[in-house]
Short mmCIF file of C-alpha atoms in Angstrom, two decimals:
data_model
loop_
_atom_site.label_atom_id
_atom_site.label_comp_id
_atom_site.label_asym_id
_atom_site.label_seq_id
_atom_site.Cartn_x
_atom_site.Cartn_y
_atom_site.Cartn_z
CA UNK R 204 -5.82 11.78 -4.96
CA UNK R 205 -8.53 14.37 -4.49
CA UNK R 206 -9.84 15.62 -1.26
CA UNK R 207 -12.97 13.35 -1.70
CA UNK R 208 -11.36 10.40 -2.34
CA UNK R 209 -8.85 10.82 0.07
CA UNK R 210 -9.42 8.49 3.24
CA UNK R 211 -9.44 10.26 6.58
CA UNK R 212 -7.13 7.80 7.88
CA UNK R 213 -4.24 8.61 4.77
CA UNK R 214 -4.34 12.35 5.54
CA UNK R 215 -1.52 14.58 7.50
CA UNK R 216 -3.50 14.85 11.00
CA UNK R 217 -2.29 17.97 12.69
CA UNK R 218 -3.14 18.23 16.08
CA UNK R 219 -3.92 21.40 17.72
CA UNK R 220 -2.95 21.85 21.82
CA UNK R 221 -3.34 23.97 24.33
CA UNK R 222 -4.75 25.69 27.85
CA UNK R 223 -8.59 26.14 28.06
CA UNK R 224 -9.42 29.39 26.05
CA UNK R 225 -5.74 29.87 24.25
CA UNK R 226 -7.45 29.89 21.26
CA UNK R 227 -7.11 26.83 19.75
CA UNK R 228 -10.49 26.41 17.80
CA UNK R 229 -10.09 30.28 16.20
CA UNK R 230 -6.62 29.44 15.40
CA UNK R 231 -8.34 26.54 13.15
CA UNK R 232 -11.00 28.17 12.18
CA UNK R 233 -8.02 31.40 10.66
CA UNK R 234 -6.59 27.79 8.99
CA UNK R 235 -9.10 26.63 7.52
CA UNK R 236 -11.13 30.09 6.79
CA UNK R 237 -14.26 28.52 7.78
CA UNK R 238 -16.03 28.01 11.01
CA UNK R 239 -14.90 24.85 11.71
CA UNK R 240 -14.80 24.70 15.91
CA UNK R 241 -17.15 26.47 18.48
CA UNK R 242 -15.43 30.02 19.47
CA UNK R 243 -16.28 31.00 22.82
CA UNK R 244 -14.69 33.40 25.50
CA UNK R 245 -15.89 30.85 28.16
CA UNK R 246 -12.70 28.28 28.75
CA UNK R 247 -13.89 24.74 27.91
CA UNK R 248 -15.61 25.20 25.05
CA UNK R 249 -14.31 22.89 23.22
CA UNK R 250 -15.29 18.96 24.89
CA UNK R 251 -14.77 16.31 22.68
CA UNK R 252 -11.47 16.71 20.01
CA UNK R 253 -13.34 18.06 16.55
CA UNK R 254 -11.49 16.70 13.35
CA UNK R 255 -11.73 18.60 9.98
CA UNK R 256 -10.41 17.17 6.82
CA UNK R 257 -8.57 20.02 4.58
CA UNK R 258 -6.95 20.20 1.72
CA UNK R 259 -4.01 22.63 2.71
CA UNK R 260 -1.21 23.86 0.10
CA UNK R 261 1.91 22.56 0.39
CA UNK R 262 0.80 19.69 2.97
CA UNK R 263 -1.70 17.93 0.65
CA UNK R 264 -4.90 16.27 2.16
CA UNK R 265 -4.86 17.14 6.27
CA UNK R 266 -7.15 16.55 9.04
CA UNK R 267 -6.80 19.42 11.58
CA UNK R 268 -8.00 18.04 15.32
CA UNK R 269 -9.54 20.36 17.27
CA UNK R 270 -8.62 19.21 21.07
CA UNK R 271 -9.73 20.22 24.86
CA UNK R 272 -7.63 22.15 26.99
CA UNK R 273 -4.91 19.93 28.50
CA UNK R 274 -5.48 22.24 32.04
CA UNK R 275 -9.18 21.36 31.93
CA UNK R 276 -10.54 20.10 35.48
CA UNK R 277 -12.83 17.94 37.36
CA UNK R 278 -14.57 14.25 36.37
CA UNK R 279 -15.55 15.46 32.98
CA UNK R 280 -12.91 17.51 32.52
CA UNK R 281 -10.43 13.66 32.86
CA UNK R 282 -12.79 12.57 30.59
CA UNK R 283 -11.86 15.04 27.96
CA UNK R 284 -8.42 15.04 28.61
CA UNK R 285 -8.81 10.98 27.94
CA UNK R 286 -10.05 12.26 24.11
CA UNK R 287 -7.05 14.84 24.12
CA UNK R 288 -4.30 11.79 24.88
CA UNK R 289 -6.30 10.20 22.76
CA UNK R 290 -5.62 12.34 19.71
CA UNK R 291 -2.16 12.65 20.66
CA UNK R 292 -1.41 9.45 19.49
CA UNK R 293 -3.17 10.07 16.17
CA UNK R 294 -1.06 13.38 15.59
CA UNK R 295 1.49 13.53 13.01
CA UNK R 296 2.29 17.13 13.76
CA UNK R 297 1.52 19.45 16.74
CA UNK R 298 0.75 22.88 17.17
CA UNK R 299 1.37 24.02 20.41
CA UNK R 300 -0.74 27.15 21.17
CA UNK R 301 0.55 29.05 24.13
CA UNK R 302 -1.17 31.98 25.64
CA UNK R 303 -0.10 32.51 29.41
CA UNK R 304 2.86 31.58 32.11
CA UNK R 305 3.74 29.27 34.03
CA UNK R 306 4.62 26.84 31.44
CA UNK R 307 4.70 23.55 32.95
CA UNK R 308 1.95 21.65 31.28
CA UNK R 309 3.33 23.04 28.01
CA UNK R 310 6.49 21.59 28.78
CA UNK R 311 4.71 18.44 29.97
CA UNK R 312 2.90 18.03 26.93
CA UNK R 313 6.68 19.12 24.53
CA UNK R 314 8.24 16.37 26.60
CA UNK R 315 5.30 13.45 25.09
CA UNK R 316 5.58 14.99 21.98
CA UNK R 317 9.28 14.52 21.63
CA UNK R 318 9.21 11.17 23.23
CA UNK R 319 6.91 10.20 20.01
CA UNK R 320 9.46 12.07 17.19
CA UNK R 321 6.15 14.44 16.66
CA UNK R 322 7.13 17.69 15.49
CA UNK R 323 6.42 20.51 17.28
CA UNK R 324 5.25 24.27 16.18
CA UNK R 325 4.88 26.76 18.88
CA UNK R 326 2.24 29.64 18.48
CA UNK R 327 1.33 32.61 20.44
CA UNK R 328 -2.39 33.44 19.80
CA UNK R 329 -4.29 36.87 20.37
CA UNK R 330 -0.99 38.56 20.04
CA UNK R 331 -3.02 41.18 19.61
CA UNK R 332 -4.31 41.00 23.10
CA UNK R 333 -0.89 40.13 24.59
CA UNK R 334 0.97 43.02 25.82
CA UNK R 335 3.41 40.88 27.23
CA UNK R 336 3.59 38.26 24.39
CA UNK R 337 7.66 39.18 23.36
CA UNK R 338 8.31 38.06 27.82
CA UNK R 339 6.15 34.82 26.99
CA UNK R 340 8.38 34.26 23.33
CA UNK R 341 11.38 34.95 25.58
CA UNK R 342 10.11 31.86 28.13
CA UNK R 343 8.81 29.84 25.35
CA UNK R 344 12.34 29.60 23.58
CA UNK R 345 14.51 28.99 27.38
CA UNK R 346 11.83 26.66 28.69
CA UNK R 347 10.46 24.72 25.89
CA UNK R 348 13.18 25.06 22.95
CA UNK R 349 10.72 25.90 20.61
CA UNK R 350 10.47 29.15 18.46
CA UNK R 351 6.89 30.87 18.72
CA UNK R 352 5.66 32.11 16.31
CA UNK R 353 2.92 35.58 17.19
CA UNK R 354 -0.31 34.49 15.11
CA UNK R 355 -3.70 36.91 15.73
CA UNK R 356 -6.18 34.59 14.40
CA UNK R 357 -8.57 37.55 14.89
CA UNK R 358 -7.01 39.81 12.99
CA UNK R 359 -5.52 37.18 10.82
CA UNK R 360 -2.10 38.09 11.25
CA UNK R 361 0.38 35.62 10.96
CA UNK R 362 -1.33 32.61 9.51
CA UNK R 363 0.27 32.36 5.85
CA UNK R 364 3.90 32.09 8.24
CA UNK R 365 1.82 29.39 10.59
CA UNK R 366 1.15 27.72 7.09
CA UNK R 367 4.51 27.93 5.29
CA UNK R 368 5.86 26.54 8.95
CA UNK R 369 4.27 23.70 9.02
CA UNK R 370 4.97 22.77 5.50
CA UNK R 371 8.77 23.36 6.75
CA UNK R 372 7.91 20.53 9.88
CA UNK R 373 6.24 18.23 7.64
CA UNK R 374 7.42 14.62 9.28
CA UNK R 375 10.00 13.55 6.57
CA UNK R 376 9.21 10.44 4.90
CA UNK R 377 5.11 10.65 5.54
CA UNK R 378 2.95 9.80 2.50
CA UNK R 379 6.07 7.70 0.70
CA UNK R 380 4.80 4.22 2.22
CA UNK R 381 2.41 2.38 -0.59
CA UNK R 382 0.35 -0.58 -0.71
CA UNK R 383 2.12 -2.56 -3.10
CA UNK R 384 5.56 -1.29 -2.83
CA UNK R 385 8.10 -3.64 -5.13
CA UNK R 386 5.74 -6.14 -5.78
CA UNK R 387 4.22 -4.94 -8.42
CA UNK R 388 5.36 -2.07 -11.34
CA UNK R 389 4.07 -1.00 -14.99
CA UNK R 390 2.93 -3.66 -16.87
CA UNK R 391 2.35 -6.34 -14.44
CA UNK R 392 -0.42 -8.28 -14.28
CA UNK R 393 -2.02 -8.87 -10.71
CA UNK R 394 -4.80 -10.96 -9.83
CA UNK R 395 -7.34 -9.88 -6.95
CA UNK R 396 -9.30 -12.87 -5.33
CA UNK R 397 -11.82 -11.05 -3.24
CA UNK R 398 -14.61 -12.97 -1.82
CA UNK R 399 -17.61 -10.84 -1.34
CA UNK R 400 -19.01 -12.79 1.49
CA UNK R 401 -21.33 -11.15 4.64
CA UNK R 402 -18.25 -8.72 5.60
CA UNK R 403 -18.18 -6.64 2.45
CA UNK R 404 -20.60 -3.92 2.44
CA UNK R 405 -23.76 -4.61 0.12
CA UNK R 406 -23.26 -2.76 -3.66
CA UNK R 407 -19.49 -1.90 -2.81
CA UNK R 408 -15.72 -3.01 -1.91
CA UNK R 409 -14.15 -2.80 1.30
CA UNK R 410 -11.51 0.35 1.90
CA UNK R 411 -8.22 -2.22 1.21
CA UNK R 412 -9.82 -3.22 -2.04
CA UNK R 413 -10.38 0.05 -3.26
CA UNK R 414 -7.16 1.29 -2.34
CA UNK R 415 -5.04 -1.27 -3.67
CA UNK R 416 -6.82 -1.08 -7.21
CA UNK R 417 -6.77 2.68 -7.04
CA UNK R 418 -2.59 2.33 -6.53
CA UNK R 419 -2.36 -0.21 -9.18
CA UNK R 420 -3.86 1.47 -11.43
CA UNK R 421 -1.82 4.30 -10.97
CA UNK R 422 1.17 2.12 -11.24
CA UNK R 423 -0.44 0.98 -14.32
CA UNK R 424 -0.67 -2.35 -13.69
CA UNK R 425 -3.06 -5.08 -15.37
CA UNK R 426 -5.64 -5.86 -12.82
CA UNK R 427 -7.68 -8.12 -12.59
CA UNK R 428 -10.55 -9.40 -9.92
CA UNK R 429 -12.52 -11.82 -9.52
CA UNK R 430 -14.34 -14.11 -6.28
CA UNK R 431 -12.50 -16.93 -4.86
CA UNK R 432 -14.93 -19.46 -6.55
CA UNK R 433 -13.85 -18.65 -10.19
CA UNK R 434 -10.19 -18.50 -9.36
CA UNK R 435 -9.50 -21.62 -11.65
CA UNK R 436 -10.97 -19.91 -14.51
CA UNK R 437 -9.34 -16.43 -14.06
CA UNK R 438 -5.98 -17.93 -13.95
CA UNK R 439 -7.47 -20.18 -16.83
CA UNK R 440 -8.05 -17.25 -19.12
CA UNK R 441 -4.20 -14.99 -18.78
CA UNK R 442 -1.41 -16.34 -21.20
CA UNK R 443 0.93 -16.33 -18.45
CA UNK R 444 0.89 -16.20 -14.87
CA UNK R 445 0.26 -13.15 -12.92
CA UNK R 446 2.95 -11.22 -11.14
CA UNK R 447 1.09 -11.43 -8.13
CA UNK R 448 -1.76 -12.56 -6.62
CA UNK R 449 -3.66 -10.22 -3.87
CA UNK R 450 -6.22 -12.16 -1.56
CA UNK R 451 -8.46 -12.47 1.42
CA UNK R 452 -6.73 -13.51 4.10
CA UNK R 453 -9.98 -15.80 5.02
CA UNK R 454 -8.84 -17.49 1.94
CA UNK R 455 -5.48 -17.70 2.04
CA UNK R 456 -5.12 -21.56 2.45
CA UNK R 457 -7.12 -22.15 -1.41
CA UNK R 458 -5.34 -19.70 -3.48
CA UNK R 459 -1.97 -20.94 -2.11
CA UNK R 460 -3.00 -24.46 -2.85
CA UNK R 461 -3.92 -23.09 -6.73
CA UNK R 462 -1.52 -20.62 -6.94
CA UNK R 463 1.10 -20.72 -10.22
CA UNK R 464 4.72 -21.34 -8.61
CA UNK R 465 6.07 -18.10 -10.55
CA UNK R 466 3.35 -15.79 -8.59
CA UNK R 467 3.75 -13.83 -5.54
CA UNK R 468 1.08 -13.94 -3.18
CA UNK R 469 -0.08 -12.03 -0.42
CA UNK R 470 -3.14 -10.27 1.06
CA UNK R 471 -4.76 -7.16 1.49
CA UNK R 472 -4.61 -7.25 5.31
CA UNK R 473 -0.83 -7.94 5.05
CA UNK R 474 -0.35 -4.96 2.64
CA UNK R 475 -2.10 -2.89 4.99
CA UNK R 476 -0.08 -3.95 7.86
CA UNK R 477 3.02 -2.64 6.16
CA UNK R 478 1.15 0.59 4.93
CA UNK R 479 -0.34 1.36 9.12
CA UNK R 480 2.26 -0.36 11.51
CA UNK R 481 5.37 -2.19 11.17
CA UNK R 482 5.42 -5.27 9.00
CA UNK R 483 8.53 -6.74 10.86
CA UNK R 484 7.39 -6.71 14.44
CA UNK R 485 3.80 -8.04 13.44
CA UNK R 486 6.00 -10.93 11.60
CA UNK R 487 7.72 -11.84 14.96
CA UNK R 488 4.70 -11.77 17.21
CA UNK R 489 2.84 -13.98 15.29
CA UNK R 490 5.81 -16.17 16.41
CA UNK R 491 3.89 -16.17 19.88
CA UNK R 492 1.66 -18.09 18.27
CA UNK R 493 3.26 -21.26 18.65
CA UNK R 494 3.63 -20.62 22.41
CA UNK R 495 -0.20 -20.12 23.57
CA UNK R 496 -2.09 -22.94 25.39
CA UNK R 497 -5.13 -23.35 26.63
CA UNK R 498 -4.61 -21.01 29.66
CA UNK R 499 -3.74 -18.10 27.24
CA UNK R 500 -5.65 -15.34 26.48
CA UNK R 501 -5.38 -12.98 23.65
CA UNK R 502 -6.61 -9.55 22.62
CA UNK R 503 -8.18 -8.67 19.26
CA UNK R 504 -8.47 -4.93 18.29
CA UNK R 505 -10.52 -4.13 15.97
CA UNK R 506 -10.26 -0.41 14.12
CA UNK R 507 -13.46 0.04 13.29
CA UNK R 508 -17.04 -0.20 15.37
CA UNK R 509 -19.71 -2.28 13.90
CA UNK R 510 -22.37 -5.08 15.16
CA UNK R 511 -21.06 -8.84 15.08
CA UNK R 512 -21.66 -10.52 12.51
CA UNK R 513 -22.06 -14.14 11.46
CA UNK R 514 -18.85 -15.55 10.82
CA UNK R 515 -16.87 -12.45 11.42
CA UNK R 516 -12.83 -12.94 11.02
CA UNK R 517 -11.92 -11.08 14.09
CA UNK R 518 -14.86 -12.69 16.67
CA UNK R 519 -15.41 -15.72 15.00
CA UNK R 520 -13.05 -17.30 12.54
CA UNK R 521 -9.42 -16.58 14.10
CA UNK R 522 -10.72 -17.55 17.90
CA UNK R 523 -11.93 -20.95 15.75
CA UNK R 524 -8.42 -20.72 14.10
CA UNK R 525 -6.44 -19.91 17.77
CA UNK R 526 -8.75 -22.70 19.63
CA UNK R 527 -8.21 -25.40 17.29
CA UNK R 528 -4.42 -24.78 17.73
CA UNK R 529 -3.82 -23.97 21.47
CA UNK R 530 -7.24 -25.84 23.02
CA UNK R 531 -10.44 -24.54 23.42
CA UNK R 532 -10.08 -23.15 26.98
CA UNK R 533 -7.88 -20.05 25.45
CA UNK R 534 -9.69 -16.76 25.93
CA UNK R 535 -10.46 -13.94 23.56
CA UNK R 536 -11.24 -10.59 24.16
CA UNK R 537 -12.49 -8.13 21.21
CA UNK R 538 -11.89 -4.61 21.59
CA UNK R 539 -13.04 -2.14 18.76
CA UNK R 540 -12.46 1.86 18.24
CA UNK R 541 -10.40 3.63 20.18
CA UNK R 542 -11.01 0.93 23.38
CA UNK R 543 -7.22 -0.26 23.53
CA UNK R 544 -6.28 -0.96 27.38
CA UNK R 545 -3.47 0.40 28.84
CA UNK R 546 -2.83 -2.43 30.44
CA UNK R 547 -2.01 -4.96 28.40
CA UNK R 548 0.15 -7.19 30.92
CA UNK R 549 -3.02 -10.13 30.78
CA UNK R 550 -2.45 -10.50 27.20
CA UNK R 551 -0.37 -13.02 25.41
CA UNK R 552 -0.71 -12.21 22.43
CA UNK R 553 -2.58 -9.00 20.35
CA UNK R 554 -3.70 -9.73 16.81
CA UNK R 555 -5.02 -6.10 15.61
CA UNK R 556 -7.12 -5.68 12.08
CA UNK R 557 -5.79 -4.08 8.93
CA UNK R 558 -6.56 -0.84 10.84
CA UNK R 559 -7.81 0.38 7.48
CA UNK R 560 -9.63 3.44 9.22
CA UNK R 561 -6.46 4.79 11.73
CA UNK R 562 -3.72 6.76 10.37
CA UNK R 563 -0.37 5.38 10.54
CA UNK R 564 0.71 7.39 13.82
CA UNK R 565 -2.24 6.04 15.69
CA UNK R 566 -1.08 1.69 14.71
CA UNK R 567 2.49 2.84 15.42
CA UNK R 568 1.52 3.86 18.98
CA UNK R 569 -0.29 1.10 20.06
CA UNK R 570 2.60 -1.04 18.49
CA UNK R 571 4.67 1.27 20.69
CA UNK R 572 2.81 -0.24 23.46
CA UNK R 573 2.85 -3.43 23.29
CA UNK R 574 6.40 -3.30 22.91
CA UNK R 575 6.83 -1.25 26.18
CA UNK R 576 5.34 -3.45 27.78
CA UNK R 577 6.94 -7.33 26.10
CA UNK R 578 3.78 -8.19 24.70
CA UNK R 579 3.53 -9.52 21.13
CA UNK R 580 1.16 -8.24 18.61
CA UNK R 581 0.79 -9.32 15.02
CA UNK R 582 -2.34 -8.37 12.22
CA UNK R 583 -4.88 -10.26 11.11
CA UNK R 584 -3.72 -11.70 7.84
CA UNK R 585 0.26 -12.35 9.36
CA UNK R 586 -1.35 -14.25 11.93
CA UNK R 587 -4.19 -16.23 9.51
CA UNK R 588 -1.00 -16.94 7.47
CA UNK R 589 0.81 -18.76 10.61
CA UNK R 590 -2.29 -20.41 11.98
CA UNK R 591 -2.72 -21.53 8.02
CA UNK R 592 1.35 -22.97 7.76
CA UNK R 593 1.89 -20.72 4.80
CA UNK R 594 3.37 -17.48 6.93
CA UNK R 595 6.65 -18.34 5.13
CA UNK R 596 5.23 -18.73 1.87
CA UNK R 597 3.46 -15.09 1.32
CA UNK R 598 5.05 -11.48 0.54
CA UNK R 599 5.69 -9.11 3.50
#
C-alpha cells in the first residue's frame, strides 16, 4: 500500500526515548530529513509525544513518535511522562537515545521495554559534542546490554547505520497478520452485508470496510457488497453460494438466519479482532458473559473519540444486549481514546471495539492488562455473537 493509503494505525511505530535535551526530536528530524519536532537547547521542549508517519526504506510505512524526556519533573512534567508511558505501549520498536551518566532511568526504561519483547536500539547523540562518549558506550554495553551506536544528528553522521539497524531489529513476524487470513483465496467469491446506518460516515465506508475490500481485492477475490435489506436478492443473483459472507456485527442474528449452509460467516469487527489483539483470549472472555448479573458492571473501550450517537453499538445497543441478559441493574461504563484505567479490578468484564484506529502493540497491551490483573475482555462482534447464540457458529 502507498504511504497515503496506509492507516496510521497499520504502520511500524518507532518510538523515540530519552533524558530532557538528549536529542531526541533532532535525531528524528536527521530520520526523517525534515523538521518534524521542535529543536531547542532548553530541556523540555518537547511536551506532548509528536507522531510522524514516514515512509522509511527497508521498514515500509512507519510512524516515528516523538516523546518527552522520561527525567522530566514537577505536576506537568507527570503529566507528560503519562503521554510518554502512554506511547510506550504503542511502540513496536525503541530507540533509546542516551546522552549522559548515571544510567538508571535508562535502565529503568530497558527493563519495560524487555518486559514487552520491544526491541531495543541504543544511540549516542551529539557525539560530536561528547568527549567522553567511547566511557558512556563502555557503560551503555555493562549496564544496559545494549550496543550504542555514535549518531551526530547535527552533522548527520551516523544515520544511514541508525537506519540499516533498525531494519536489522524489525520485530519478526510484524505486518504478516491479514484480515481475511484462510478464509478466503483467488477466486472466491465473498459477500459483504454492510448496513450503512447512522454510524457510517456520510458519502464513505468505515476503516474495516475499506480494508477488508482493499485485501480482497488484492487476494483477488470476487467481491461483492451490498446493505443488509437486499441480502435475499444478492444471494439471489450468484450461481452458487459465496465462500464467505463478511457482516455487521449489529446484524449478525439476520444473515445467519439467511445464510447458505456451505458459507462461512463472520464479521468485520471479528476480523479486526484477530488483525489488533488476540482472537483466542477475546473468544474465552466472552465466556464471562454467561456469569454477569445484575450487580455486574462492565467496561466498554472504545478506540476512537466521537459524540454519542443514537443507537450507537458500544453505548447503546450491547448495554441493551448485556441488560436484557444479566438484568437491568448491570452497569456500564464507556471509555474512549487513550482513557483505559489502570485499575481495572471493578470490572467484570471488558468488551473493547474493533480498535480499528490503534496499532496492534497498543490492543496487545491493554489485553496484557486485563490479563495481569484476571479480568476478562472480549471485542465487540465476539461478544454480539455470544449475546446473539451464534458465537459457535461464525469464523474466528
Amino acid at each position: 500500500m502507498s504511504l497515503q493509503s496506509t492507516p496510521s494505525a497499520n504502520r511500524l511505530h518507532i518510538g523515540v526515548f530519552g533524558k530532557r535535551n538528549s536529542g531526541k526530536s533532532s535525531l528524528i528530524n536527521a530520520i526523517t530529513n525534515q523538521s518534524t519536532a521542535l529543536v531547542s537547547e532548553v530541556a523540555g521542549t518537547t511536551t506532548d509525544p509528536v507522531y510522524k508517519a514516514m515512509e522509511i526504506h527497508g521498514l515500509g510505512p512507519c510512524m516515528l513518535i516523538d516523546t518527552a524526556g522520561f527525567d522530566d519533573v514537577g505536576r506537568l512534567g507527570e503529566l507528560r511522562m503519562q503521554k510518554t508511558r502512554e506511547a510506550l505501549e504503542k511502540t513496536d520498536l525503541a530507540v533509546l537515545v542516551c546522552a549522559s551518566e548515571p544510567l538508571e532511568l535508562e535502565k529503568r526504561w530497558v527493563e519495560l521495554f524487555r518486559e514487552r519483547n520491544i526491541p531495543i536500539v541504543a544511540v549516542i547523540n551529539k557525539a560530536d559534542l561528547l568527549g567522553d562518549a567511547g566511557r558512556l558506550a563502555q557503560h551503555i554495553r555493562q549496564q544496559l546490554e545494549l550496543e550504542p551506536l555514535l549518531v551526530s544528528a547535527k552533522e548527520r553522521t551516523g544515520i544511514t547505520t541508525l537506519v540499516e539497524t533498525l531494519v536489522e531489529n524489525r520485530p519478526e513476524g510484524f505486518g504478516v497478520q491479514t484480515l481475511t487470513g484462510e478464509l478466503a483465496h483467488d477466486g472466491d467469491v465473498v459477500l459483504l452485508v454492510m448496513p450503512q446506518d447512522i454510524q457510517a460516515p456520510q458519502g464513505r465506508l468505515i476503516l474495516p470496510q475499506v480494508q477488508t475490500i482493499r485485501e480482497l481485492l488484492d487476494k483477488k477475490c470476487i467481491v461483492v457488497g451490498v446493505t443488509t435489506d437486499r441480502l435475499d436478492q444478492a444471494l439471489a443473483s450468484l450461481k452458487a453460494p459465496p465462500r464467505l459472507i463478511i457482516t455487521d456485527s449489529q446484524v449478525f442474528p439476520q444473515v445467519y438466519e439467511k445464510k447458505p449452509a456451505e458459507s462461512l460467516l463472520t464479521s468485520f469487527s471479528v476480523l479486526m479482532a484477530g488483525l489488533k489483539g488476540d482472537i483466542q483470549v477475546f473468544a474465552q472472555g466472552a465466556q464471562a458473559i454467561d456469569a454477569l448479573t445484575d450487580r455486574s458492571q462492565v467496561l466498554i473501550a472504545e478506540a476512537c473519540t466521537h459524540a454519542p450517537l443514537e443507537e450507537d453499538i458500544g453505548r447503546v445497543k450491547i448495554p441493551r444486549l448485556l441488560r436484557q441478559k444479566a438484568g437491568e441493574g448491570l452497569t456500564v461504563k464507556v471509555v474512549s481514546g487513550p482513557d483505559f484505567p489502570e485499575d481495572l479490578s471493578p470490572y467484570d468484564l471488558i468488551i473493547h471495539c474493533g480498535a480499528c484506529m490503534f496499532n496492534r502493540r497498543y490492543v496487545l497491551s491493554r489485553i496484557h492488562r486485563a490479563q495481569a490483573q484476571g479480568i476478562p475482555i472480549t471485542n465487540y462482534g465476539i461478544a454480539i455473537a455470544k449475546l446473539t447464540g451464534i458465537l459457535d457458529k461464525i469464523e474466528l
